Protein backbone atom coordinates (compact mmCIF):
# COMPACT_ATOMS: atom_id res chain seq x y z
CA UNK A 1 0.00 0.00 0.00
CA UNK A 2 2.87 2.37 0.82
CA UNK A 3 4.69 1.74 -2.46
CA UNK A 4 1.44 2.18 -4.33
CA UNK A 5 0.88 5.51 -2.60
CA UNK A 6 4.39 6.68 -3.43
CA UNK A 7 3.94 5.62 -7.06
CA UNK A 8 0.65 7.46 -7.31
CA UNK A 9 2.16 10.56 -5.71
CA UNK A 10 5.08 10.48 -8.14
CA UNK A 11 2.75 10.13 -11.11
CA UNK A 12 0.62 13.02 -9.90
CA UNK A 13 3.72 15.18 -9.42
CA UNK A 14 4.88 14.35 -12.97
CA UNK A 15 1.44 15.18 -14.38
CA UNK A 16 1.30 18.47 -12.49
CA UNK A 17 4.84 19.35 -13.56
CA UNK A 18 3.99 18.60 -17.19
CA UNK A 19 0.88 20.75 -17.00
CA UNK A 20 2.79 23.68 -15.49
CA UNK A 21 5.51 23.34 -18.13
CA UNK A 22 2.91 23.38 -20.90
CA UNK A 23 1.22 26.44 -19.36
CA UNK A 24 4.56 28.28 -19.24
CA UNK A 25 5.24 27.28 -22.84
CA UNK A 26 1.91 28.66 -24.06
CA UNK A 27 2.46 31.96 -22.27
CA UNK A 28 6.10 32.27 -23.40
CA UNK A 29 5.49 31.65 -27.11
CA UNK A 30 2.54 34.06 -26.95
CA UNK A 31 4.93 36.65 -25.45
CA UNK A 32 2.80 36.48 -22.33
CA UNK A 33 -0.27 37.82 -24.13
CA UNK A 34 -3.14 36.17 -22.29
CA UNK A 35 -5.63 36.16 -25.20
CA UNK A 36 -3.13 34.63 -27.65
CA UNK A 37 -2.18 31.96 -25.11
CA UNK A 38 -5.87 31.21 -24.58
CA UNK A 39 -6.39 30.82 -28.34
CA UNK A 40 -3.35 28.53 -28.56
CA UNK A 41 -4.67 26.33 -25.77
CA UNK A 42 -7.51 25.30 -28.05
CA UNK A 43 -5.08 24.00 -30.69
CA UNK A 44 -2.61 22.20 -28.42
CA UNK A 45 -3.02 18.54 -27.63
CA UNK A 46 -2.52 18.36 -23.88
CA UNK A 47 -1.74 14.65 -24.20
CA UNK A 48 1.38 15.48 -26.23
CA UNK A 49 3.41 17.03 -23.41
CA UNK A 50 6.38 14.84 -24.35
CA UNK A 51 6.34 16.22 -27.89
CA UNK A 52 6.23 19.77 -26.56
CA UNK A 53 9.11 19.10 -24.15
CA UNK A 54 11.31 17.46 -26.80
CA UNK A 55 10.48 20.16 -29.37
CA UNK A 56 11.28 22.91 -26.89
CA UNK A 57 14.46 21.19 -25.74
CA UNK A 58 15.79 20.86 -29.29
CA UNK A 59 14.40 24.15 -30.61
CA UNK A 60 15.88 26.36 -27.91
CA UNK A 61 19.42 25.17 -28.53
CA UNK A 62 21.38 28.00 -26.89
CA UNK A 63 19.18 28.21 -23.78
CA UNK A 64 19.14 24.42 -23.50
CA UNK A 65 22.94 24.33 -23.63
CA UNK A 66 23.20 26.91 -20.84
CA UNK A 67 20.75 25.01 -18.62
CA UNK A 68 22.60 21.75 -19.27
CA UNK A 69 25.84 23.54 -18.43
CA UNK A 70 24.46 24.20 -14.95
CA UNK A 71 22.71 20.85 -14.47
CA UNK A 72 25.47 18.53 -15.68
CA UNK A 73 27.96 19.30 -12.88
CA UNK A 74 25.15 18.82 -10.33
CA UNK A 75 24.20 15.53 -11.99
CA UNK A 76 27.80 14.30 -11.85
CA UNK A 77 28.05 15.25 -8.18
CA UNK A 78 24.79 13.41 -7.57
CA UNK A 79 26.22 10.31 -9.24
CA UNK A 80 29.53 10.54 -7.33
CA UNK A 81 27.57 10.85 -4.08
CA UNK A 82 25.64 7.66 -4.87
CA UNK A 83 28.82 5.83 -5.85
CA UNK A 84 30.46 6.87 -2.57
CA UNK A 85 27.44 5.65 -0.61
CA UNK A 86 27.24 2.49 -2.76
CA UNK A 87 23.68 3.35 -3.79
CA UNK A 88 24.21 4.01 -7.51
CA UNK A 89 22.12 2.29 -10.16
CA UNK A 90 23.14 1.53 -13.79
CA UNK A 91 20.37 3.72 -15.20
CA UNK A 92 21.96 6.76 -13.50
CA UNK A 93 25.15 6.27 -15.51
CA UNK A 94 23.13 5.81 -18.69
CA UNK A 95 21.25 9.06 -18.00
CA UNK A 96 24.53 10.92 -17.45
CA UNK A 97 25.89 9.56 -20.71
CA UNK A 98 22.78 10.63 -22.63
CA UNK A 99 22.78 14.14 -21.14
CA UNK A 100 26.49 14.51 -21.87
CA UNK A 101 25.91 13.38 -25.46
CA UNK A 102 23.04 15.85 -25.90
CA UNK A 103 25.16 18.64 -24.47
CA UNK A 104 28.08 17.75 -26.77
CA UNK A 105 25.74 17.73 -29.79
CA UNK A 106 24.41 21.17 -28.84
CA UNK A 107 27.91 22.58 -28.46
CA UNK A 108 29.16 21.13 -31.75
CA UNK A 109 26.07 22.26 -33.68
CA UNK A 110 25.92 25.75 -32.19
CA UNK A 111 29.68 26.10 -31.75
CA UNK A 112 28.90 27.71 -28.43
CA UNK A 113 32.32 27.34 -26.82
CA UNK A 114 31.48 29.98 -24.21
CA UNK A 115 28.95 27.56 -22.73
CA UNK A 116 31.63 24.87 -22.64
CA UNK A 117 33.81 27.25 -20.63
CA UNK A 118 30.87 27.77 -18.27
CA UNK A 119 30.66 24.01 -17.69
CA UNK A 120 34.39 23.76 -17.05
CA UNK A 121 34.31 26.74 -14.68
CA UNK A 122 31.27 25.47 -12.74
CA UNK A 123 32.72 21.94 -12.56
CA UNK A 124 36.07 23.26 -11.31
CA UNK A 125 34.31 25.38 -8.69
CA UNK A 126 32.28 22.39 -7.51
CA UNK A 127 35.42 20.23 -7.25
CA UNK A 128 37.18 22.90 -5.21
CA UNK A 129 34.19 23.20 -2.88
CA UNK A 130 34.00 19.43 -2.41
CA UNK A 131 37.71 19.28 -1.53
CA UNK A 132 37.26 21.58 1.44
CA UNK A 133 35.04 21.28 4.50
CA UNK A 134 32.62 24.09 5.17
CA UNK A 135 29.04 25.31 4.76
CA UNK A 136 29.43 25.59 0.97
CA UNK A 137 30.24 21.88 0.71
CA UNK A 138 27.28 20.96 2.91
CA UNK A 139 24.93 23.08 0.82
CA UNK A 140 26.27 21.65 -2.43
CA UNK A 141 25.90 18.09 -1.21
CA UNK A 142 22.30 18.82 -0.23
CA UNK A 143 21.66 20.40 -3.64
CA UNK A 144 23.13 17.41 -5.46
CA UNK A 145 20.85 15.19 -3.39
CA UNK A 146 17.83 16.92 -4.92
CA UNK A 147 18.71 16.46 -8.58
CA UNK A 148 15.07 15.96 -9.52
CA UNK A 149 14.14 19.39 -8.17
CA UNK A 150 17.05 20.96 -10.07
CA UNK A 151 15.93 19.28 -13.29
CA UNK A 152 12.37 20.52 -12.87
CA UNK A 153 13.58 24.05 -12.15
CA UNK A 154 15.72 23.87 -15.28
CA UNK A 155 12.76 22.69 -17.34
CA UNK A 156 10.52 25.45 -15.99
CA UNK A 157 13.22 28.02 -16.78
CA UNK A 158 13.48 26.61 -20.30
CA UNK A 159 9.71 26.78 -20.70
CA UNK A 160 9.37 30.32 -19.38
CA UNK A 161 12.44 32.08 -20.74
CA UNK A 162 12.44 31.09 -24.41
CA UNK A 163 9.81 31.98 -27.00
CA UNK A 164 11.01 29.25 -29.38
CA UNK A 165 8.00 27.29 -30.60
CA UNK A 166 8.20 23.50 -30.52
CA UNK A 167 7.33 23.23 -34.24
CA UNK A 168 9.48 24.63 -37.09
CA UNK A 169 8.88 28.06 -38.58
CA UNK A 170 7.29 27.91 -42.03
CA UNK A 171 6.52 30.18 -44.95
CA UNK A 172 3.00 29.55 -46.23
CA UNK A 173 2.12 30.62 -49.77
CA UNK A 174 -1.50 31.58 -50.34
CA UNK A 175 -3.63 31.57 -53.49
CA UNK A 176 -3.70 35.37 -53.67
CA UNK A 177 0.11 35.48 -53.90
CA UNK A 178 0.71 36.64 -50.32
CA UNK A 179 2.72 34.74 -47.75
CA UNK A 180 2.41 34.12 -44.06
CA UNK A 181 5.48 33.34 -41.94
CA UNK A 182 4.76 31.53 -38.74
CA UNK A 183 4.16 28.25 -36.99
CA UNK A 184 1.38 25.87 -38.03
CA UNK A 185 -0.21 24.94 -34.73
CA UNK A 186 -3.15 22.94 -36.02
CA UNK A 187 -4.64 21.73 -39.27
CA UNK A 188 -8.24 20.56 -39.23
CA UNK A 189 -10.59 20.65 -42.16
CA UNK A 190 -11.25 23.19 -43.46
CA UNK A 191 -8.95 25.45 -41.40
CA UNK A 192 -5.21 25.90 -40.79
CA UNK A 193 -4.29 27.71 -37.59
CA UNK A 194 -1.01 29.68 -37.69
CA UNK A 195 0.89 31.55 -34.98
CA UNK A 196 2.63 34.40 -36.83
CA UNK A 197 6.35 34.93 -36.23
CA UNK A 198 6.04 38.72 -36.01
CA UNK A 199 3.52 40.01 -33.54
CA UNK A 200 2.66 36.51 -32.33
CA UNK A 201 -0.95 36.59 -33.44
CA UNK A 202 -3.27 33.75 -34.32
CA UNK A 203 -4.37 33.59 -37.96
CA UNK A 204 -6.95 31.09 -39.09
CA UNK A 205 -6.61 30.33 -42.82
CA UNK A 206 -8.78 28.28 -45.12
CA UNK A 207 -6.71 25.19 -45.85
CA UNK A 208 -7.74 25.27 -49.51
CA UNK A 209 -6.08 28.70 -49.83
CA UNK A 210 -2.69 27.40 -48.69
CA UNK A 211 -0.83 26.36 -51.85
CA UNK A 212 2.67 25.84 -50.43
CA UNK A 213 4.50 25.29 -47.17
CA UNK A 214 8.26 25.47 -46.66
CA UNK A 215 10.42 25.60 -43.55
CA UNK A 216 12.46 28.77 -43.19
PDB file of C-alpha atoms in Angstrom, residues 58-66 103-113 115:
ATOM      1  CA  UNK A  58      15.793  20.865 -29.294  1.00  0.00           C
ATOM      2  CA  UNK A  59      14.402  24.145 -30.614  1.00  0.00           C
ATOM      3  CA  UNK A  60      15.878  26.361 -27.906  1.00  0.00           C
ATOM      4  CA  UNK A  61      19.422  25.173 -28.531  1.00  0.00           C
ATOM      5  CA  UNK A  62      21.376  28.003 -26.890  1.00  0.00           C
ATOM      6  CA  UNK A  63      19.178  28.214 -23.778  1.00  0.00           C
ATOM      7  CA  UNK A  64      19.144  24.420 -23.504  1.00  0.00           C
ATOM      8  CA  UNK A  65      22.940  24.334 -23.633  1.00  0.00           C
ATOM      9  CA  UNK A  66      23.203  26.905 -20.842  1.00  0.00           C
ATOM     10  CA  UNK A 103      25.161  18.641 -24.470  1.00  0.00           C
ATOM     11  CA  UNK A 104      28.077  17.754 -26.770  1.00  0.00           C
ATOM     12  CA  UNK A 105      25.740  17.725 -29.791  1.00  0.00           C
ATOM     13  CA  UNK A 106      24.406  21.172 -28.843  1.00  0.00           C
ATOM     14  CA  UNK A 107      27.915  22.577 -28.461  1.00  0.00           C
ATOM     15  CA  UNK A 108      29.156  21.126 -31.752  1.00  0.00           C
ATOM     16  CA  UNK A 109      26.073  22.255 -33.681  1.00  0.00           C
ATOM     17  CA  UNK A 110      25.916  25.745 -32.191  1.00  0.00           C
ATOM     18  CA  UNK A 111      29.683  26.104 -31.745  1.00  0.00           C
ATOM     19  CA  UNK A 112      28.903  27.710 -28.425  1.00  0.00           C
ATOM     20  CA  UNK A 113      32.319  27.345 -26.816  1.00  0.00           C
ATOM     21  CA  UNK A 115      28.950  27.563 -22.727  1.00  0.00           C
TER      22      UNK A 115
END
